[in-house]
PDB file of N, CA and C in Angstrom:
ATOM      1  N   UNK A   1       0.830  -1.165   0.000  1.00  0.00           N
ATOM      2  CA  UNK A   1       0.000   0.000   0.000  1.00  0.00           C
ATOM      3  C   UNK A   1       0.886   1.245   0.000  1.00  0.00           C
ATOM      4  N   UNK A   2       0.906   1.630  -1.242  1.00  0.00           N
ATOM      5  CA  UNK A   2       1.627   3.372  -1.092  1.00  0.00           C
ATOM      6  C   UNK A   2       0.563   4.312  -0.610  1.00  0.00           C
ATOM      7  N   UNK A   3       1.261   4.820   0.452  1.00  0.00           N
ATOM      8  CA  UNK A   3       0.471   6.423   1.002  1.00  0.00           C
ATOM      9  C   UNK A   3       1.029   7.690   0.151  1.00  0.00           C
ATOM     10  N   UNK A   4       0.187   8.290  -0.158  1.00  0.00           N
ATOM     11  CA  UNK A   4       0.369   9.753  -0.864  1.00  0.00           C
ATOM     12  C   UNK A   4       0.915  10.789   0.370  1.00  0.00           C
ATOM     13  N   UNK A   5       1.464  11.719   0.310  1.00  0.00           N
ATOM     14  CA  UNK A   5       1.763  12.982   1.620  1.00  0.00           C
ATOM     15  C   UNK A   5      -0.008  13.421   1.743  1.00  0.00           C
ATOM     16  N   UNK A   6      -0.658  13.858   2.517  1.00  0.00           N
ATOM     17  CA  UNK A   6      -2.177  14.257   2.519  1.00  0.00           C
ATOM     18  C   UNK A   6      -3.310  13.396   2.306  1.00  0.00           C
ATOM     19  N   UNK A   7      -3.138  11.881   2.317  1.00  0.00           N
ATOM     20  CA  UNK A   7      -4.039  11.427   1.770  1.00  0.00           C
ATOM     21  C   UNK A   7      -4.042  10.237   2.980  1.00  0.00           C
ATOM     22  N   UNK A   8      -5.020   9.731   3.465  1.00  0.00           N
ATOM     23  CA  UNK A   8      -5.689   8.619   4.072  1.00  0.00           C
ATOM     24  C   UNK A   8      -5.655   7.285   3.389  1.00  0.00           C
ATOM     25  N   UNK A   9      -5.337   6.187   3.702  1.00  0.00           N
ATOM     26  CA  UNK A   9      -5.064   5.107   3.376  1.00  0.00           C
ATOM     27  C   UNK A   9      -4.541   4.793   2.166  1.00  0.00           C
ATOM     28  N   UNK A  10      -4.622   4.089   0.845  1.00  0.00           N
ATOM     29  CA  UNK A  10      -4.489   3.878  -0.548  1.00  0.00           C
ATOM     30  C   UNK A  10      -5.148   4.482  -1.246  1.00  0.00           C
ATOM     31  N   UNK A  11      -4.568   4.169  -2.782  1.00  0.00           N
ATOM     32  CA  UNK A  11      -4.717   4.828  -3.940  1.00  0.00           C
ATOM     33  C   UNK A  11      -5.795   3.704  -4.560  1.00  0.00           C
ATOM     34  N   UNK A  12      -6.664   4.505  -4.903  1.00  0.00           N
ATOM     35  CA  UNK A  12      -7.443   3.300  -5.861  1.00  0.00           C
ATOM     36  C   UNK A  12      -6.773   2.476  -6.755  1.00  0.00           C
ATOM     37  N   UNK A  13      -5.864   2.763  -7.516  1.00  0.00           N
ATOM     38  CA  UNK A  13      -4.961   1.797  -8.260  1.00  0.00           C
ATOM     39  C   UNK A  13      -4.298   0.893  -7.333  1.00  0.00           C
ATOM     40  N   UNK A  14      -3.908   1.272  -6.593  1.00  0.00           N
ATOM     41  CA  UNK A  14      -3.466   0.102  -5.248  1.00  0.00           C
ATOM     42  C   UNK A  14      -4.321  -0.924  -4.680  1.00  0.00           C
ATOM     43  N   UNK A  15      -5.535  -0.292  -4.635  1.00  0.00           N
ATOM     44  CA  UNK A  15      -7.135  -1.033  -4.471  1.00  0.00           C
ATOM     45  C   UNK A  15      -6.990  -2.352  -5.874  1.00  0.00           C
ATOM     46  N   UNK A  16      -7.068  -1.688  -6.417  1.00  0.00           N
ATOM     47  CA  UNK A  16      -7.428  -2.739  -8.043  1.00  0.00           C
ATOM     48  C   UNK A  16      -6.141  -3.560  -8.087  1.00  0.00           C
ATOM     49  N   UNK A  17      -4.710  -3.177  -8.024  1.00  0.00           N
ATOM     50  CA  UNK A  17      -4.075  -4.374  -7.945  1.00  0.00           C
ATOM     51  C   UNK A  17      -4.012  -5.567  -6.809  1.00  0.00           C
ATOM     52  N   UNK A  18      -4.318  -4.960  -5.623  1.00  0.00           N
ATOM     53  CA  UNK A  18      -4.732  -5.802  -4.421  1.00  0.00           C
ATOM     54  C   UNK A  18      -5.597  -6.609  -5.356  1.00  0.00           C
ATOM     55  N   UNK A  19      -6.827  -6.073  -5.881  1.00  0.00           N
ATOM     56  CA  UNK A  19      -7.393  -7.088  -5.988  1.00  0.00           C
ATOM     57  C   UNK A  19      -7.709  -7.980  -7.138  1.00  0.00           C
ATOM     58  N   UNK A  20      -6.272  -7.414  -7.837  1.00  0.00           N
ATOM     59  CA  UNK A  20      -5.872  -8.253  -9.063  1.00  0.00           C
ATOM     60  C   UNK A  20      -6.622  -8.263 -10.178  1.00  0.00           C
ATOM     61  N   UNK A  21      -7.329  -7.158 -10.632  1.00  0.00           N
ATOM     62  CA  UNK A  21      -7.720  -6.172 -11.679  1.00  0.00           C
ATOM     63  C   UNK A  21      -7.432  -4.951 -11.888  1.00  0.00           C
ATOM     64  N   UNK A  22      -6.257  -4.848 -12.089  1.00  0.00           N
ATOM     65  CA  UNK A  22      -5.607  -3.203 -12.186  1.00  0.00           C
ATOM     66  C   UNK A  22      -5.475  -3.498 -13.792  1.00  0.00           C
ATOM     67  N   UNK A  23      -4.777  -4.303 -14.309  1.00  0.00           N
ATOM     68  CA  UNK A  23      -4.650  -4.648 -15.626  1.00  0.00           C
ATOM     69  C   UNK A  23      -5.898  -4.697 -16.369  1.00  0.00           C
ATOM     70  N   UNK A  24      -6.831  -5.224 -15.928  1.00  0.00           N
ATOM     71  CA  UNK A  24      -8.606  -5.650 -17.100  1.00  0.00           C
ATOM     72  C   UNK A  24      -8.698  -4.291 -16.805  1.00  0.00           C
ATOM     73  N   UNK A  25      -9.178  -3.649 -15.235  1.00  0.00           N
ATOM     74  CA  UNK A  25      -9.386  -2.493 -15.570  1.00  0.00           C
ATOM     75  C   UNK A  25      -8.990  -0.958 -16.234  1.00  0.00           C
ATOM     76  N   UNK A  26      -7.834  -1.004 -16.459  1.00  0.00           N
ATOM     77  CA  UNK A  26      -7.343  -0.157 -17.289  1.00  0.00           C
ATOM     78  C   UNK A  26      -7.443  -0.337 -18.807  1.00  0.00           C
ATOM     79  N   UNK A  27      -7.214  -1.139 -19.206  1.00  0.00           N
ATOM     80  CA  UNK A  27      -7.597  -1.859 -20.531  1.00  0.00           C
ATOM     81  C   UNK A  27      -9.091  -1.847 -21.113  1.00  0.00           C
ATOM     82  N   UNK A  28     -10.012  -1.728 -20.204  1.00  0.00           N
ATOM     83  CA  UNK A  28     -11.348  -1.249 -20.261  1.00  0.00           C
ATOM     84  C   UNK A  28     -11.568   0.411 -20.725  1.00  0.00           C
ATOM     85  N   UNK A  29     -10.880   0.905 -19.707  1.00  0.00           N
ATOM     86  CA  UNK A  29     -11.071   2.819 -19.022  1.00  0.00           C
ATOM     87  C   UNK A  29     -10.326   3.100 -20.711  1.00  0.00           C
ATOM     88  N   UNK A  30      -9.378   2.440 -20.641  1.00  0.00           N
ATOM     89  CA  UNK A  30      -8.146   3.082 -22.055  1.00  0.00           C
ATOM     90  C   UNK A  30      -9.263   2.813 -23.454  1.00  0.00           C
ATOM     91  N   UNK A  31     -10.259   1.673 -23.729  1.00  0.00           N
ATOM     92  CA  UNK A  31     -10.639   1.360 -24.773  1.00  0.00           C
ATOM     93  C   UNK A  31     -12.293   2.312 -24.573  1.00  0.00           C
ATOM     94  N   UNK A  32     -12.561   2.878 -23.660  1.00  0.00           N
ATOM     95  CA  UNK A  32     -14.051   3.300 -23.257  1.00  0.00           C
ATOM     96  C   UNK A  32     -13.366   5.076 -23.602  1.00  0.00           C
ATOM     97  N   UNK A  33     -12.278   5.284 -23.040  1.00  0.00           N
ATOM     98  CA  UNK A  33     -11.681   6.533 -23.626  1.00  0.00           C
ATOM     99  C   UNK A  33     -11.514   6.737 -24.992  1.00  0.00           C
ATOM    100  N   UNK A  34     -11.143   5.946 -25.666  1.00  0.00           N
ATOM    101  CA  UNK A  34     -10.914   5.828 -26.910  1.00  0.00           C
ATOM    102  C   UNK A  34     -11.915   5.481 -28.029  1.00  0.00           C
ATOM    103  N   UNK A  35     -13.032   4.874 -27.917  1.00  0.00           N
ATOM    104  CA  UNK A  35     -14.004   5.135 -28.399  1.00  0.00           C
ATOM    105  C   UNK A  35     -15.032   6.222 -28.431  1.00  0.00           C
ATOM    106  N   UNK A  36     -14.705   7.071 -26.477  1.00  0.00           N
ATOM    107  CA  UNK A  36     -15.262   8.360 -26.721  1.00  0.00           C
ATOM    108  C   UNK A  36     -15.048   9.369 -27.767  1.00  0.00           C
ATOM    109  N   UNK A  37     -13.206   9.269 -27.789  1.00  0.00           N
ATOM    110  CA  UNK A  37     -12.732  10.148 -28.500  1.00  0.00           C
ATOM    111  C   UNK A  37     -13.162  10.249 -29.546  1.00  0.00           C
ATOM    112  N   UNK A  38     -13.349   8.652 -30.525  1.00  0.00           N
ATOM    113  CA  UNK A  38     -13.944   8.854 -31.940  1.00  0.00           C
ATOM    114  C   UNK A  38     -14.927   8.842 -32.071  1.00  0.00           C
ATOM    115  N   UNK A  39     -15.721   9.187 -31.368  1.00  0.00           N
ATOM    116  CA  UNK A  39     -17.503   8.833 -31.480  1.00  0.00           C
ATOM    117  C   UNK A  39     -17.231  10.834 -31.497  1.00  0.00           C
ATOM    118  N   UNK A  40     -16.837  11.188 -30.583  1.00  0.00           N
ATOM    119  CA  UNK A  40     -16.936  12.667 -30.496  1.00  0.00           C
ATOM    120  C   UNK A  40     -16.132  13.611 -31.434  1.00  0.00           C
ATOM    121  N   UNK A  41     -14.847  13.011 -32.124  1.00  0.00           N
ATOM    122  CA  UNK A  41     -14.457  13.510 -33.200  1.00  0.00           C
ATOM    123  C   UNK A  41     -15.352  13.679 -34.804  1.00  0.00           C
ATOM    124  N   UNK A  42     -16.214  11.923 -34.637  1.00  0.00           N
ATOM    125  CA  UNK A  42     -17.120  11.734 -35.631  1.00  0.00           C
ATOM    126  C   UNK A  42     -18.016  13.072 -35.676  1.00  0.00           C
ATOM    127  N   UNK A  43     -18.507  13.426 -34.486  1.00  0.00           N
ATOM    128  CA  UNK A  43     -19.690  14.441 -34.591  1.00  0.00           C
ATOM    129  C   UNK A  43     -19.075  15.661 -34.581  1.00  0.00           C
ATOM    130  N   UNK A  44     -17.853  15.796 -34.395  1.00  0.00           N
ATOM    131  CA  UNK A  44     -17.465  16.788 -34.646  1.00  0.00           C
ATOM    132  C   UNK A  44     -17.140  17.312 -36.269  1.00  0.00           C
ATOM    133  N   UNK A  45     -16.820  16.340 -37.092  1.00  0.00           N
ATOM    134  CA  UNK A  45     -16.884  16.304 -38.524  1.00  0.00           C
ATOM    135  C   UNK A  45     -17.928  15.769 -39.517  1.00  0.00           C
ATOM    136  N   UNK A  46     -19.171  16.038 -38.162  1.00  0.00           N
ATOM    137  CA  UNK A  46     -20.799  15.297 -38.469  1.00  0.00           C
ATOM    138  C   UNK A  46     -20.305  13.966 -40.029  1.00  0.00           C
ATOM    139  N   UNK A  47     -19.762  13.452 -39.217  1.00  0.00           N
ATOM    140  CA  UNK A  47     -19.786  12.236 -40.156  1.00  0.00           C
ATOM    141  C   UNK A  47     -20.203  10.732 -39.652  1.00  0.00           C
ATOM    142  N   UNK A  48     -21.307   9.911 -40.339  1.00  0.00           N
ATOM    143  CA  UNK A  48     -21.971   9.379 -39.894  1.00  0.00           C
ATOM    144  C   UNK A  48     -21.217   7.786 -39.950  1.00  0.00           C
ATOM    145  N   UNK A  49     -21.990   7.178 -39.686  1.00  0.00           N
ATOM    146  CA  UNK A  49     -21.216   5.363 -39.516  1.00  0.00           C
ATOM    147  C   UNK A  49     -20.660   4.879 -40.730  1.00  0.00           C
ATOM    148  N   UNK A  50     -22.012   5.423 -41.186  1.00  0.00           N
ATOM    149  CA  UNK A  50     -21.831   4.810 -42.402  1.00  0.00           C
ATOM    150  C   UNK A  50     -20.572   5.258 -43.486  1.00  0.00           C
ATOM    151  N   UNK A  51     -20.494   6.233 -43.412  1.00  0.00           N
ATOM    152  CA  UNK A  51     -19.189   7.306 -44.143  1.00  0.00           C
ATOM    153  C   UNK A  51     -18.285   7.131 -43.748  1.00  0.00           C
ATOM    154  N   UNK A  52     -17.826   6.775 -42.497  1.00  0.00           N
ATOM    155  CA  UNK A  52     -16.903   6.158 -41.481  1.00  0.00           C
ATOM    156  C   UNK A  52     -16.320   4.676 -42.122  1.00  0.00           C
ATOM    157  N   UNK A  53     -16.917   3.886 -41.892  1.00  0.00           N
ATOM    158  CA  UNK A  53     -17.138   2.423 -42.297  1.00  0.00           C
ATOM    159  C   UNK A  53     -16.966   2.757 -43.561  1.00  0.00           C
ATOM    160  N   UNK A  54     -17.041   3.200 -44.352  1.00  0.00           N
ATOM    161  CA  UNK A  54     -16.507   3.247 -46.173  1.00  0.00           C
ATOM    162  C   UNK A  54     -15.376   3.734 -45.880  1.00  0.00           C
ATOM    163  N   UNK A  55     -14.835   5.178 -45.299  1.00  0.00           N
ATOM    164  CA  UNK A  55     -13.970   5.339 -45.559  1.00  0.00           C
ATOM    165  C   UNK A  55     -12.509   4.790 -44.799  1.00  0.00           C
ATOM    166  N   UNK A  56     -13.323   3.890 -43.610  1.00  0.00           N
ATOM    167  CA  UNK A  56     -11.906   2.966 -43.451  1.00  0.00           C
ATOM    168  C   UNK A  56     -12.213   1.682 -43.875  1.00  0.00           C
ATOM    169  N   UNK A  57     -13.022   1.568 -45.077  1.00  0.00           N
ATOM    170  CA  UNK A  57     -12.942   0.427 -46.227  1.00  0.00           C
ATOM    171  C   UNK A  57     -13.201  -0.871 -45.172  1.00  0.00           C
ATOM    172  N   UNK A  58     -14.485  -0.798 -44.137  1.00  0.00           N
ATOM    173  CA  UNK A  58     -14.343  -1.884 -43.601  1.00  0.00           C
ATOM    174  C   UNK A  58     -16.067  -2.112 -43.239  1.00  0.00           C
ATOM    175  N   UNK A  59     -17.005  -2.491 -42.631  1.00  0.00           N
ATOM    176  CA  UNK A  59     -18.213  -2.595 -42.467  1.00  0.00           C
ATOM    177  C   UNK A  59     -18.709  -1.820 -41.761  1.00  0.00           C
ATOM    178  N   UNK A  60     -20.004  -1.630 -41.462  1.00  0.00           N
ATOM    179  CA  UNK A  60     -20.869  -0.875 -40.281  1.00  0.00           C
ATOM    180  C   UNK A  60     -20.583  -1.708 -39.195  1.00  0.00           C
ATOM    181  N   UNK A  61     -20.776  -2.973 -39.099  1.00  0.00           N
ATOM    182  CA  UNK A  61     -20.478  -3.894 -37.992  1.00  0.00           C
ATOM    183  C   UNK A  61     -19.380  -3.933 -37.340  1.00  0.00           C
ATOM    184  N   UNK A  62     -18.131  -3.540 -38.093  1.00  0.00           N
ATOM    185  CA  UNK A  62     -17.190  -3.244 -37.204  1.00  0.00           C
ATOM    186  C   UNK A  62     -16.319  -2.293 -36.895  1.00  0.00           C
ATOM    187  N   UNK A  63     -16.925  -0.878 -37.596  1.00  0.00           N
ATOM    188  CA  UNK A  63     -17.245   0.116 -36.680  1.00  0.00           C
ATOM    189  C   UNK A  63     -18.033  -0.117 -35.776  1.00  0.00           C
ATOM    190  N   UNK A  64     -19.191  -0.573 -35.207  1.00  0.00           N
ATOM    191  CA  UNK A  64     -19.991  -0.383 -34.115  1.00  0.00           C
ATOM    192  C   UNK A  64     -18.537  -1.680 -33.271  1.00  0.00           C
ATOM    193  N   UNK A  65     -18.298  -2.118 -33.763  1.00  0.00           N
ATOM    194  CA  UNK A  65     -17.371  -2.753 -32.531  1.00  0.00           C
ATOM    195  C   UNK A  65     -16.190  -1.992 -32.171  1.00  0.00           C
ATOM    196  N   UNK A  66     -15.784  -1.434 -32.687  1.00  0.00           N
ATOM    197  CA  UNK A  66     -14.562  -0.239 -32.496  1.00  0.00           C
ATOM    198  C   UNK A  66     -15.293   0.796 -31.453  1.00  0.00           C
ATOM    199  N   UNK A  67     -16.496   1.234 -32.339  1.00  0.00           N
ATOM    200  CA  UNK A  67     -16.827   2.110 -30.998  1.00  0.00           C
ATOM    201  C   UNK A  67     -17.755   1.768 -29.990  1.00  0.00           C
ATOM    202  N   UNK A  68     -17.772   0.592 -29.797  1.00  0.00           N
ATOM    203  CA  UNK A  68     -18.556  -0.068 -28.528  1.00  0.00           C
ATOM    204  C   UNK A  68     -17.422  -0.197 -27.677  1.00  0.00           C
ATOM    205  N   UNK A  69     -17.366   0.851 -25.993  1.00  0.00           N
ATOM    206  CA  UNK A  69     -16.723   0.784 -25.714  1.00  0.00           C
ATOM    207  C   UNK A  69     -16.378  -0.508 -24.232  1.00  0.00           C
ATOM    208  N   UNK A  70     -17.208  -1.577 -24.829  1.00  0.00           N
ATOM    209  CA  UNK A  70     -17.298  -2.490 -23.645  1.00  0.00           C
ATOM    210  C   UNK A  70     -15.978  -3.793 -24.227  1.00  0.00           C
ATOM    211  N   UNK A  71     -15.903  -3.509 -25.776  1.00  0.00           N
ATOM    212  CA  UNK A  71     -15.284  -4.157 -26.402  1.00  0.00           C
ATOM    213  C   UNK A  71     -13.770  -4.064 -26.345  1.00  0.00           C
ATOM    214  N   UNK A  72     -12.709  -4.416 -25.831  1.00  0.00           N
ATOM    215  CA  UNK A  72     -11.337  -4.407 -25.670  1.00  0.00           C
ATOM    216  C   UNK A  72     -10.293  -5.253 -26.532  1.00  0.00           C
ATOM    217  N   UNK A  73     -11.059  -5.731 -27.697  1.00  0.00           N
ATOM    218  CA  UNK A  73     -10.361  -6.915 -28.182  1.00  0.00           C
ATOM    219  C   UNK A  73     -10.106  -5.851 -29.637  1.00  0.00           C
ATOM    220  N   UNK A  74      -9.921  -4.935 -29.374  1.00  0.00           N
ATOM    221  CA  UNK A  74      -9.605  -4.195 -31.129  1.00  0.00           C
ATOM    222  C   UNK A  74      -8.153  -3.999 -31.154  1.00  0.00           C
ATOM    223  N   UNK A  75      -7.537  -4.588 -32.498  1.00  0.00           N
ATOM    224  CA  UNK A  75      -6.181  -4.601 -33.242  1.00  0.00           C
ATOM    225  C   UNK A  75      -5.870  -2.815 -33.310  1.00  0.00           C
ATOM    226  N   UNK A  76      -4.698  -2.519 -32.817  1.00  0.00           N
ATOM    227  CA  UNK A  76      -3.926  -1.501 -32.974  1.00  0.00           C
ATOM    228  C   UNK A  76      -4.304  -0.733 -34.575  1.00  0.00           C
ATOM    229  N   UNK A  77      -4.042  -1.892 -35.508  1.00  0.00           N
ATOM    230  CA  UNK A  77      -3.692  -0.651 -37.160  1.00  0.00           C
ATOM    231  C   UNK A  77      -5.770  -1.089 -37.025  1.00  0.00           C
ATOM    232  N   UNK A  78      -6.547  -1.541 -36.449  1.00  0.00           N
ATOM    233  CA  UNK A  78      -7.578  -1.011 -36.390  1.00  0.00           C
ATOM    234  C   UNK A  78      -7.776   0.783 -36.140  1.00  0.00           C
ATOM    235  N   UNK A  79      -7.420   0.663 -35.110  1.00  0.00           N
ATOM    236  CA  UNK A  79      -7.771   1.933 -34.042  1.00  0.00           C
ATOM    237  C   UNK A  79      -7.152   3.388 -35.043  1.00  0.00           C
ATOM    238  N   UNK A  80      -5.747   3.072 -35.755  1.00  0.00           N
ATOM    239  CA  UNK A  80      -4.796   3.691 -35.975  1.00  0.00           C
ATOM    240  C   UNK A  80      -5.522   4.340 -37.500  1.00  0.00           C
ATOM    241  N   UNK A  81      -5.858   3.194 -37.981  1.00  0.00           N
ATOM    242  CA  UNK A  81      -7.375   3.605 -39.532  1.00  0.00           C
ATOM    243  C   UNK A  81      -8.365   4.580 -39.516  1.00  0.00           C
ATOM    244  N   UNK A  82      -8.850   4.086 -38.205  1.00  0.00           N
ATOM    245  CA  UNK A  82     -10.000   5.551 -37.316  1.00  0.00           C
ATOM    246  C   UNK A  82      -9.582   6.087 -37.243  1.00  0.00           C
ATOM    247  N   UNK A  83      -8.386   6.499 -36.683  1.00  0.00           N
ATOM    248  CA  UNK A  83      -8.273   8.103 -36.652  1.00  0.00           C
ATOM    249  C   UNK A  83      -7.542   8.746 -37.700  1.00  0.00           C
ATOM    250  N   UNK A  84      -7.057   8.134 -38.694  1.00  0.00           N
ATOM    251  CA  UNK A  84      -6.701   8.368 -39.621  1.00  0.00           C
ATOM    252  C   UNK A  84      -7.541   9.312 -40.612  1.00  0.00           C
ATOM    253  N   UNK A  85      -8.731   8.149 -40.750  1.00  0.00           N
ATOM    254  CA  UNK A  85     -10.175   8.988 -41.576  1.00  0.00           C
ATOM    255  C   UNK A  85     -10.313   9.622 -41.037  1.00  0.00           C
ATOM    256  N   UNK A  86     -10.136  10.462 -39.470  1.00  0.00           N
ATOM    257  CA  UNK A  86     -10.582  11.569 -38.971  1.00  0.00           C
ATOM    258  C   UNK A  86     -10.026  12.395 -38.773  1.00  0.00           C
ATOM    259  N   UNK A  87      -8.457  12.464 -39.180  1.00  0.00           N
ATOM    260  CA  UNK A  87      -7.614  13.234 -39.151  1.00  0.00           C
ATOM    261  C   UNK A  87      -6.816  13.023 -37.884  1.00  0.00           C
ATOM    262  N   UNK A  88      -6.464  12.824 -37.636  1.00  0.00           N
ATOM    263  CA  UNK A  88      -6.286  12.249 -36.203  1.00  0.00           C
ATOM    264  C   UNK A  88      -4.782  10.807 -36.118  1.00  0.00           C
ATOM    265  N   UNK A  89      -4.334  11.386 -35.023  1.00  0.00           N
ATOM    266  CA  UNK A  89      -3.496  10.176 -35.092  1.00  0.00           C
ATOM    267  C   UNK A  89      -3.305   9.601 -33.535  1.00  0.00           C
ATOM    268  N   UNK A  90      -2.599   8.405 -33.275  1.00  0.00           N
ATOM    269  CA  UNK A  90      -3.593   7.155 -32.817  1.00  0.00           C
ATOM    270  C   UNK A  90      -1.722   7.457 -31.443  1.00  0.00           C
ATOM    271  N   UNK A  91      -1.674   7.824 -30.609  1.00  0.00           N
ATOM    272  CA  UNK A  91      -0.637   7.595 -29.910  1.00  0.00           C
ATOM    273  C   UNK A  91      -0.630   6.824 -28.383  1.00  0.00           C
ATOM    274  N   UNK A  92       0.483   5.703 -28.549  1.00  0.00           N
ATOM    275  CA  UNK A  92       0.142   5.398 -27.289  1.00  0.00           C
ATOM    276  C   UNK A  92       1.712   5.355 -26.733  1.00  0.00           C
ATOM    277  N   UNK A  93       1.458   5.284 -25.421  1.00  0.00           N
ATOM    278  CA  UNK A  93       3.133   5.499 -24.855  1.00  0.00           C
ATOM    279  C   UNK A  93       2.776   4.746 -23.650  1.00  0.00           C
ATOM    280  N   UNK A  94       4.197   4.517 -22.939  1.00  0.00           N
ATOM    281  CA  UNK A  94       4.190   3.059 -21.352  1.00  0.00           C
ATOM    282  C   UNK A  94       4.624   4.608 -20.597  1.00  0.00           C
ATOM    283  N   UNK A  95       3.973   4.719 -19.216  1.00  0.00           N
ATOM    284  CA  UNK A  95       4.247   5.109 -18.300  1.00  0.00           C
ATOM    285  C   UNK A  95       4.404   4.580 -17.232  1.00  0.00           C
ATOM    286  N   UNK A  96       5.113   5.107 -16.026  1.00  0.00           N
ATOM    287  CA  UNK A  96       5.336   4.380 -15.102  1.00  0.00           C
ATOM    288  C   UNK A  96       4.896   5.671 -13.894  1.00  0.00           C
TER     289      UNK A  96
END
């Protein structure tokens, strides 16, 4: 358990690895973030599924799985296509 200076007991991330979902749950939060982003970029360039799905040359069906954000099983040069058609580019980095 790391204590913060000002803070009362643990860190919620300390919580979740105790209880041995720090990993699913981030992997969730990171893919529920990331579908916000393109669902809200989409409307920001009012462009619809369907225009989406053509222009990353792939179906309606899996766009709605890209941006279903319960879904965690999406391929990288997936993600990297989306934001591509949206102008947008796809960065991820390891922090510690």
């Amino acid at each position: 358990m790391t204590k913060r200076p000002g803070r009362i007991g643990s860190s919620f991330e300390d919580y979740l690895a105790e209880q041995g979902t720090l990993e699913e749950t981030s992997a969730i939060a990171v893919k529920r973030v990331l579908a916000w982003q393109l669902k809200q970029a989409m409307e920001t360039r009012q462009m619809s599924k369907s225009a989406m799905a053509l222009a990353m040359q792939t179906s309606r069906s899996q766009l709605d799985r890209i941006l279903d954000p319960s879904n965690d099983h999406i391929r990288l040069d997936t993600l990297t296509a989306a934001a591509n058609v949206l102008g947008l580019n796809l960065r991820i980095e390891l922090v510690g």
